[in-house]
Short mmCIF file of C-alpha atoms in Angstrom, two decimals:
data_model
loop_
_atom_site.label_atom_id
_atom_site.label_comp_id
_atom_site.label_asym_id
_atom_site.label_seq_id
_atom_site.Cartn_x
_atom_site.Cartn_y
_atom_site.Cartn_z
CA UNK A 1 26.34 4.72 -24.29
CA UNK A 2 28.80 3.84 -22.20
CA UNK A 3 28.47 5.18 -18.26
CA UNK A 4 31.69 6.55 -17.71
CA UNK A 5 30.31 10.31 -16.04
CA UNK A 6 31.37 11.50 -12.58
CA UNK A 7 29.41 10.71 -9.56
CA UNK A 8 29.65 13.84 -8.02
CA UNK A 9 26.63 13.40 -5.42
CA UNK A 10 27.83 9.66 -4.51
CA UNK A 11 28.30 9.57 -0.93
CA UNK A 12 31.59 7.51 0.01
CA UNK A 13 30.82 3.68 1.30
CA UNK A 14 27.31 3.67 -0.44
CA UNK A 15 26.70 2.12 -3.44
CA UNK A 16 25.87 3.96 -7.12
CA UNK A 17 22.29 4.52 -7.79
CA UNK A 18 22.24 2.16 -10.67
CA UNK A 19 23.61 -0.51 -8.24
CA UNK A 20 21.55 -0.11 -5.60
CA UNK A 21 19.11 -3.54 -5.29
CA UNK A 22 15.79 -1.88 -3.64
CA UNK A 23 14.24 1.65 -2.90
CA UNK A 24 12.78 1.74 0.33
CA UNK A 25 10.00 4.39 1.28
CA UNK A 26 8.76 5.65 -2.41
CA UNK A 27 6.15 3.50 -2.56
CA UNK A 28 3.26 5.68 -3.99
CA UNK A 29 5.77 7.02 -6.50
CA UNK A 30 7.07 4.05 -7.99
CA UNK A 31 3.18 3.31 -8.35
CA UNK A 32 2.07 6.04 -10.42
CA UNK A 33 5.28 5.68 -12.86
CA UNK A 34 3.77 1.74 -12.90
CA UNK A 35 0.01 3.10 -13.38
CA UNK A 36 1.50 5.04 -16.36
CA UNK A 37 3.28 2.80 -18.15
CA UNK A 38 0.66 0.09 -17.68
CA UNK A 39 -2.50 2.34 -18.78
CA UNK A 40 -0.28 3.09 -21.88
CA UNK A 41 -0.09 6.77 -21.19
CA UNK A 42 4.06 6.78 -20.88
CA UNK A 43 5.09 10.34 -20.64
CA UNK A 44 8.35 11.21 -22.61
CA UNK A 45 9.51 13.45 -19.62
CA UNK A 46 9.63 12.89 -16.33
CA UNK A 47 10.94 14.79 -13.32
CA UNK A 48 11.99 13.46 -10.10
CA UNK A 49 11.65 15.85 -7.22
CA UNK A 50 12.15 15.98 -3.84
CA UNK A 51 14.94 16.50 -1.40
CA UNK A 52 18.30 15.72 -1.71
CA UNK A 53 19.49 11.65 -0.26
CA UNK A 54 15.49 10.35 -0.43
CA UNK A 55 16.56 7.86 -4.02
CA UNK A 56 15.77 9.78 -6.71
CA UNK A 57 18.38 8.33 -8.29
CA UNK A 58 18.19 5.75 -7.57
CA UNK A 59 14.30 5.32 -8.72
CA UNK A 60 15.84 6.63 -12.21
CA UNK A 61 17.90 4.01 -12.40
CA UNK A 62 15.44 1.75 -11.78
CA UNK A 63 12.70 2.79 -14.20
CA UNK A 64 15.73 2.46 -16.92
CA UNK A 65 16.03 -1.21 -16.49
CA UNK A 66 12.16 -1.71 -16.02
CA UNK A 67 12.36 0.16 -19.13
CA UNK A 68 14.93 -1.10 -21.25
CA UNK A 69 14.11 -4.86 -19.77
CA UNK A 70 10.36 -4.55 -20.79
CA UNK A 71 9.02 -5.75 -23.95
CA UNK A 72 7.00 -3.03 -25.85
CA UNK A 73 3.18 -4.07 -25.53
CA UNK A 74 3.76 -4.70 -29.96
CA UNK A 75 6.29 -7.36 -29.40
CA UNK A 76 4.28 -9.87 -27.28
CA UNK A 77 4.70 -12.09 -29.74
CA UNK A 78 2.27 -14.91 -30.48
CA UNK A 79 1.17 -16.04 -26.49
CA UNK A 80 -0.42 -12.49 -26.44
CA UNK A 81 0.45 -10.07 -23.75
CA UNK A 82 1.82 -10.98 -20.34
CA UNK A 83 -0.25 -9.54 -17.27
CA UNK A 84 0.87 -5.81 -16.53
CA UNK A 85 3.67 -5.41 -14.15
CA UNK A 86 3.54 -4.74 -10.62
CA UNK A 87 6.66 -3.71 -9.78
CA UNK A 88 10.11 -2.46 -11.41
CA UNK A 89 12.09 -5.49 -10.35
CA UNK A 90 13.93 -6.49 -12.67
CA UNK A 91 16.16 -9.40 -12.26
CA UNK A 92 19.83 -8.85 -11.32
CA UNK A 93 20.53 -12.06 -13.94
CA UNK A 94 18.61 -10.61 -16.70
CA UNK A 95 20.73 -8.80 -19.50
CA UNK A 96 20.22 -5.48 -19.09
CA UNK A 97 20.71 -5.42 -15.62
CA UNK A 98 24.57 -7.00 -16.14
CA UNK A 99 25.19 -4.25 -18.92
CA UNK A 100 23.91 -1.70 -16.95
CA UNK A 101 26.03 -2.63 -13.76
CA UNK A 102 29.16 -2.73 -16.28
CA UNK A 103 27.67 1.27 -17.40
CA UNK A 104 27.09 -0.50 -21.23
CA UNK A 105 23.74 -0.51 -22.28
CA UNK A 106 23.52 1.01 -25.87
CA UNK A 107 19.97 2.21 -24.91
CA UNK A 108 21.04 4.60 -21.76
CA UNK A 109 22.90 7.45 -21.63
CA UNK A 110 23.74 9.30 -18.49
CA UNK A 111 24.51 12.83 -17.80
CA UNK A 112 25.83 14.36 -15.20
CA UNK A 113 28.81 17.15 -14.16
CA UNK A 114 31.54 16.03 -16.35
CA UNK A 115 35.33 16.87 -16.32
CA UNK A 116 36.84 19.59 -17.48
CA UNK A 117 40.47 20.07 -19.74
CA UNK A 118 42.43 20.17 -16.97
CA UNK A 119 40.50 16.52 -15.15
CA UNK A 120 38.54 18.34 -12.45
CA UNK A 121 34.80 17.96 -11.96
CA UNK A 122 32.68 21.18 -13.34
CA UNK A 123 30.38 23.04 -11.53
CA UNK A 124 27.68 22.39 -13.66
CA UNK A 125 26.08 20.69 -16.48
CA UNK A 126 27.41 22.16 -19.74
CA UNK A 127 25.53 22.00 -23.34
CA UNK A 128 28.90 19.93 -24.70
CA UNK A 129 27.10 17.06 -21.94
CA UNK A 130 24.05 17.93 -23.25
CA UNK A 131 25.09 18.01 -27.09
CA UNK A 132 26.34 14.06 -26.61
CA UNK A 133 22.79 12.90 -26.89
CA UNK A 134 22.66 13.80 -30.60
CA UNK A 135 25.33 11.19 -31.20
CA UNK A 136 23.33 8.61 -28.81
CA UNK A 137 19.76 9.14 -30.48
CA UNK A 138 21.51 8.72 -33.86
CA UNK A 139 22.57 5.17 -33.20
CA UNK A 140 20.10 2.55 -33.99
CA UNK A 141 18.42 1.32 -30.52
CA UNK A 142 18.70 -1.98 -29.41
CA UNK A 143 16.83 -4.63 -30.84
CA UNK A 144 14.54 -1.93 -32.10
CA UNK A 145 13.69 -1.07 -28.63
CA UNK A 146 13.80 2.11 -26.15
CA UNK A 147 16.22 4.53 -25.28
CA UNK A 148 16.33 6.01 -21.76
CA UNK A 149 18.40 9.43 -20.31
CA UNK A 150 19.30 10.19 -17.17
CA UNK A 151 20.08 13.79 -16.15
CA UNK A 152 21.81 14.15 -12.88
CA UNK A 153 20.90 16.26 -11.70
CA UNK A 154 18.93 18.60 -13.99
CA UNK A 155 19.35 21.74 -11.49
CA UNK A 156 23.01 21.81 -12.47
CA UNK A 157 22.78 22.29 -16.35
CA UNK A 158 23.83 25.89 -17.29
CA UNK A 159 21.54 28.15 -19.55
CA UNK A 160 22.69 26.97 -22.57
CA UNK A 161 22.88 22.94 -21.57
CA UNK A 162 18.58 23.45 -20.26
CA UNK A 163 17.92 25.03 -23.77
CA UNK A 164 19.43 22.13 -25.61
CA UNK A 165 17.94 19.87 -23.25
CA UNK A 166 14.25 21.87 -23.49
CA UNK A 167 14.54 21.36 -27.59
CA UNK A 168 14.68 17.28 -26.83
CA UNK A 169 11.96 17.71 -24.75
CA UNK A 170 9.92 19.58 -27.42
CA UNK A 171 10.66 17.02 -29.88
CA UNK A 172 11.56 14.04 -28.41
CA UNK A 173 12.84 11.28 -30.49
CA UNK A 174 10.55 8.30 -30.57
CA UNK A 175 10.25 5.52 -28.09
CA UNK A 176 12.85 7.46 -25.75
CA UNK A 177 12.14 8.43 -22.12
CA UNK A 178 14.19 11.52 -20.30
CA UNK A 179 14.49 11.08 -16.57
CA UNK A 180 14.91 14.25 -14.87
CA UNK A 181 16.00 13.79 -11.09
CA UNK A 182 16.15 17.74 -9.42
CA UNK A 183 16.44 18.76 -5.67
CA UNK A 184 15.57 22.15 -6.26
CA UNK A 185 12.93 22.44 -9.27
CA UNK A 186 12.23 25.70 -9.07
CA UNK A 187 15.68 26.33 -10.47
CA UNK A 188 14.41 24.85 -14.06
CA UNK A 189 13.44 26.76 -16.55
CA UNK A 190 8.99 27.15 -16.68
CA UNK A 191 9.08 25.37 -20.01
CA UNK A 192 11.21 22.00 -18.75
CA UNK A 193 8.86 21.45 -15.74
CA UNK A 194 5.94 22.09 -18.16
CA UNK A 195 7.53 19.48 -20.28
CA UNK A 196 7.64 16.80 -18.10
CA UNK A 197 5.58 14.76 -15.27
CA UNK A 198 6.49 15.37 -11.91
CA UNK A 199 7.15 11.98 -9.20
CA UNK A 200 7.60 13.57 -6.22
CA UNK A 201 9.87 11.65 -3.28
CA UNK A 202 9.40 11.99 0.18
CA UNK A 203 11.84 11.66 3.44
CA UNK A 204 11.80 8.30 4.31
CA UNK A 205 10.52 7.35 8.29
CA UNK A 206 13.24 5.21 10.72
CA UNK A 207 12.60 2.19 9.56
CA UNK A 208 12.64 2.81 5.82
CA UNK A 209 15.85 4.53 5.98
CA UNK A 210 17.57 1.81 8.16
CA UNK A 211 16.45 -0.61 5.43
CA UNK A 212 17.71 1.38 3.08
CA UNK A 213 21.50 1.70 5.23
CA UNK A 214 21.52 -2.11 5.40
CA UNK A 215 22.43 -1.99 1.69
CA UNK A 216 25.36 -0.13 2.24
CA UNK A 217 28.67 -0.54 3.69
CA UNK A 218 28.09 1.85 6.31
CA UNK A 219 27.58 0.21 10.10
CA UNK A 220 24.07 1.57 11.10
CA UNK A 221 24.20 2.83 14.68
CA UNK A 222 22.01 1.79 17.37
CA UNK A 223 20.44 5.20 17.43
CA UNK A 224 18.05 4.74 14.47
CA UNK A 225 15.68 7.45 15.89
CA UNK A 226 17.82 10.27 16.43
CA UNK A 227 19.88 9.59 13.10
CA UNK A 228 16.34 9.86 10.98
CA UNK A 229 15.71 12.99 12.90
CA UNK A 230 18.47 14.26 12.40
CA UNK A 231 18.75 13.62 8.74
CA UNK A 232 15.25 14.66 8.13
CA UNK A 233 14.40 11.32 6.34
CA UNK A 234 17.57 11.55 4.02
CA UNK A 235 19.78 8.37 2.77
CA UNK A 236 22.22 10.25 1.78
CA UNK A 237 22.43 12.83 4.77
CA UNK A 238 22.20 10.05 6.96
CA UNK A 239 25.43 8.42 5.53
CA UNK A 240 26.99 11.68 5.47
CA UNK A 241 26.31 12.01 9.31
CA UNK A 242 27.28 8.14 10.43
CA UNK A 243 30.75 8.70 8.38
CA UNK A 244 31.41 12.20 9.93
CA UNK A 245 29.98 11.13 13.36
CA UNK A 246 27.39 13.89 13.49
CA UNK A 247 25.58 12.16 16.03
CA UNK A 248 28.18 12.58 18.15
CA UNK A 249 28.71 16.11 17.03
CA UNK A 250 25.31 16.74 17.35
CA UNK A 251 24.65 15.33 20.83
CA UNK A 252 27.77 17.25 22.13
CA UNK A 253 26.71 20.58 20.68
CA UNK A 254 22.63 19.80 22.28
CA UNK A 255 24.92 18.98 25.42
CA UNK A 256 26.56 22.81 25.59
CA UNK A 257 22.88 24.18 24.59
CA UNK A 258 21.52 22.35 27.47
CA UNK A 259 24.18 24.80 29.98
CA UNK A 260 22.73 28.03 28.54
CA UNK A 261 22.67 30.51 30.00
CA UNK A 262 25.56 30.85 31.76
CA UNK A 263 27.63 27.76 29.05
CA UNK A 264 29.98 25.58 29.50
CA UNK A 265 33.15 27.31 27.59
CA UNK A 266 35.26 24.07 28.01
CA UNK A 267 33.19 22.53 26.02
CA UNK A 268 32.40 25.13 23.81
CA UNK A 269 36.36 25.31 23.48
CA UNK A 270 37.11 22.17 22.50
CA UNK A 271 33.85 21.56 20.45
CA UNK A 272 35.71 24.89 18.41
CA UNK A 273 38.85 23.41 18.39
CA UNK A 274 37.75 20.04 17.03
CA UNK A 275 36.25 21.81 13.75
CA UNK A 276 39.51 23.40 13.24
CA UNK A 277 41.59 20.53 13.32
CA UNK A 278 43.88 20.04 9.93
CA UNK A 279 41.78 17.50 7.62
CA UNK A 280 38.45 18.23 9.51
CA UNK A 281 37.21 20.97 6.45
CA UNK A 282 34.03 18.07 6.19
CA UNK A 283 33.06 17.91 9.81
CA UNK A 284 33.26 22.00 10.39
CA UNK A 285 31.07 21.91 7.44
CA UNK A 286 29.12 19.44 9.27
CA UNK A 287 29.10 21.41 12.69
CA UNK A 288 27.84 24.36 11.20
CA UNK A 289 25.16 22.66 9.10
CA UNK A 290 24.47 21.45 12.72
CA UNK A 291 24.30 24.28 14.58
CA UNK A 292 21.70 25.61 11.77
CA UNK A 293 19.25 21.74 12.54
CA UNK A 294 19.66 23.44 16.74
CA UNK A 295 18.70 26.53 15.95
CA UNK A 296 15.62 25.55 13.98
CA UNK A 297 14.46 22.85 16.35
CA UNK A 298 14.52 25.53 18.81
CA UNK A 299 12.60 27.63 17.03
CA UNK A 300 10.07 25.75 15.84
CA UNK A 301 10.14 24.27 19.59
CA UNK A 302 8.47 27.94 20.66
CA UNK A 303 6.26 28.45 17.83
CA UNK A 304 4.41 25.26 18.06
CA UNK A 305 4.87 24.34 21.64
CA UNK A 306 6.03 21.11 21.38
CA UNK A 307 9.97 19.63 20.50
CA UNK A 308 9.89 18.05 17.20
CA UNK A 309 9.71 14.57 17.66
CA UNK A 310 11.68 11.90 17.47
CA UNK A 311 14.23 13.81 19.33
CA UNK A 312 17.91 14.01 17.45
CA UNK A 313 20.07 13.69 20.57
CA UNK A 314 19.67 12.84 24.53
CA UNK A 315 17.65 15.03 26.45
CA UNK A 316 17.15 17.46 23.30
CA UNK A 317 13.17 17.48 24.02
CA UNK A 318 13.94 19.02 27.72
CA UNK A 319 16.90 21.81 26.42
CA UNK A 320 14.79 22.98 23.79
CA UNK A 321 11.59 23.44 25.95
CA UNK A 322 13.44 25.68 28.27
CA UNK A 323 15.34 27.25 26.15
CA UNK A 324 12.37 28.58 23.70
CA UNK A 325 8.91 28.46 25.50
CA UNK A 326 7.35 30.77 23.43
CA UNK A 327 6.79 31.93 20.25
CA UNK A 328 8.31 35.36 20.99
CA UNK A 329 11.78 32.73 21.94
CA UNK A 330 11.22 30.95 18.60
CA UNK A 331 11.22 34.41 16.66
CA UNK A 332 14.81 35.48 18.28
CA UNK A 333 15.84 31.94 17.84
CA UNK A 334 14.80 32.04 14.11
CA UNK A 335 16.54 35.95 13.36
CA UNK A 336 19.82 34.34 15.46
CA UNK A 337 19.63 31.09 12.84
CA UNK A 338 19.96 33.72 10.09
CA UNK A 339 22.35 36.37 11.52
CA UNK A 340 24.62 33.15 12.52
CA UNK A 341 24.49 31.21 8.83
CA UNK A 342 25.58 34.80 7.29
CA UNK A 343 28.16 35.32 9.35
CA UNK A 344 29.79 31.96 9.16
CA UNK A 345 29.56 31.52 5.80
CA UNK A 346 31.25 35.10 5.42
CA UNK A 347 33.76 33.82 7.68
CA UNK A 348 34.40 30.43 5.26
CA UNK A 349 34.65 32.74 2.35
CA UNK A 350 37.27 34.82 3.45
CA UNK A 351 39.30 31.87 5.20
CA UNK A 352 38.80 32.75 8.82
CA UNK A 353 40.21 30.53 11.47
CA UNK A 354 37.17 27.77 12.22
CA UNK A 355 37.47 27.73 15.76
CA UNK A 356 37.41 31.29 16.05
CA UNK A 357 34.37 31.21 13.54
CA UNK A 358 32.79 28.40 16.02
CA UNK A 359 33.48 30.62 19.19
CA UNK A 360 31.66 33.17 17.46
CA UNK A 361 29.09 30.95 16.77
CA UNK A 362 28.60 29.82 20.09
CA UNK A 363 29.02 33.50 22.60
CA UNK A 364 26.26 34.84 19.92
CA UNK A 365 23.70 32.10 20.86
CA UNK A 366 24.51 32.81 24.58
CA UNK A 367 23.88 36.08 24.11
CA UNK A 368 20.24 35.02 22.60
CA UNK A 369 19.87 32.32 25.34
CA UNK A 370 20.44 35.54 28.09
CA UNK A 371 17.71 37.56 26.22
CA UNK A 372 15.31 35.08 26.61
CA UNK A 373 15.74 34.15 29.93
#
């Protein structure tokens, strides 16, 4: 089936999931799908959890060449069976690999957010997407071998795509694995996640995530710590934040935080006035995303006692000591966080000017910095 979907969650500069070489940092995962398949016990649904950027896609992607490359135990042959696997490397010369890269392998289908009649990208999963499978599973697999799906992700589908999608999983057709990847799955239906078995991804630490950069085309900064901090151990986020320059964004806004109480409004200004340039709709998003990460370093800053560590910015440790030293701090910090996300997301709705929405922003959280004092 040929792999001509969208790739609505590909972050520009990095590659697709399906061509990414390695997964870094999902170690014990790609282990227990290994311990399955080797201990015959195979599961016909599987669900890929964890937060959004850590390669859970990617780790799909991969178990559907290990898959699809991997002779069934039945067809050893006459030499008997090979030793069980180790690992899902898979050569980038073998086969499936090359049809994969080209998005046709008969025995894969992919869906994802599709387009609609008019060429734009739907907000979610439909049951047309999901309805294409019964065309795929009635084609005769490969060389007798395995089919594979991959739903991307499965918290988009729509009530009526997760119902068709929950009869597959009830009745599955044979030799055919479903890979489920999900950021959020407590937005499945009970009877999917019951379905399946759960690999659950974690954030990755600095150095997993700067191995994982180095296969992109993004140029890593030197600030390794504060950018897996700050992206809270996600690929994805991390690109998101080199590309925007939210390190920069971020340092400048801990900068301002670090003249409360009194503020510096020239930089407060011109921080404002940078989200509302024309073309700069991604880094306001970013900025207020931001300002949300500040907010909830600072309070978790009072209610444990101690910055989170690595810090995210220059001297973020010392401003967020100061400015919440205790956990009566961190509780105003945390009802500001959620007063402030409201109200700026309000403000996006209805199309208010971003700098005035930043200024906002800003006077609020000297207000809270006064209170504490």
């Amino acid at each position: 089936m040929s792999d001509d979907i969208p790739s609505p969650d590909q972050v520009p500069g990095a590659p697709h999931p399906r061509e990414t070489v390695r997964l870094f940092g999902q170690d014990a995962a790609e282990q227990a799908f290994l311990t399955a398949y080797t201990s015959d016990r195979l599961h016909h649904g599987w669900l890929l959890t964890g937060p959004r950027g850590v390669g859970k896609a990617t780790l799909a992607w991969r178990i559907a060449r290990f898959l699809l490359a991997t002779p069934p135990a039945e067809d050893d042959g006459l030499f008997g069976a090979p030793p069980p696997p180790e690992t899902l490397d898979i050569d980038p010369d073998h086969p499936v690999a090359h049809r994969i890269q080209a998005g046709a392998e008969p025995g894969l289908a992919a869906i994802a957010r599709s387009l609609n009649d008019q060429g734009r990208l739907r907000s979610e999963i439909v049951v047309d997407d999901i309805r294409k499978l019964g065309k795929f599973f009635g084609l005769s697999s490969a060389d007798g071998g395995r089919r594979v799906v991959i739903v991307d992700s499965a918290d988009e589908m729509n009530v009526s795509a997760a119902n068709a999608l929950l009869k597959m999983l009830e009745e599955p057709p044979a030799r055919t694995t479903l890979l489920l990847v999900s950021h959020q799955p407590s937005r499945l239906l009970p009877t999917i996640r019951s379905r399946c078995r759960t690999l659950r991804l974690g954030p990755l630490n600095a150095q997993d995530m700067q191995a994982a950069l180095s296969q992109t085309e993004t140029e890593i900064p030197a600030q390794t710590e504060h950018l897996a901090a700050l992206a809270a151990g996600s690929v994805g986020d991390a690109e998101r934040l080199i590309n925007l320059g939210g390190l920069d964004i971020y340092a400048e806004l801990i900068a301002i935080l670090g003249t409360l109480p009194r503020m510096d409004r020239q930089r407060a200004l011109a921080l404002a006035e940078a989200a509302a340039q024309r073309g700069a709709a991604d880094r306001f998003e970013l900025l207020l995303t931001l300002i949300d990460v500040a907010l909830s370093r600072l309070a978790l800053t009072g209610a444990t006692g101690t910055p989170p560590v690595p810090e995210a910015a220059p001297n973020e440790s010392e401003t967020l000591a100061r400015l919440s030293a205790s956990p009566d701090q961190a509780r105003r910090w945390a009802e500001v966080a959620a007063t402030i996300t409201a109200r700026a997301r309000h403000g996006q709705a209805v199309n208010l000017d971003p700098a005035a929405l930043v200024l906002d922003t800003v006077f609020k959280i000297q207000e809270t910095a006064g209170q504490n004092r």
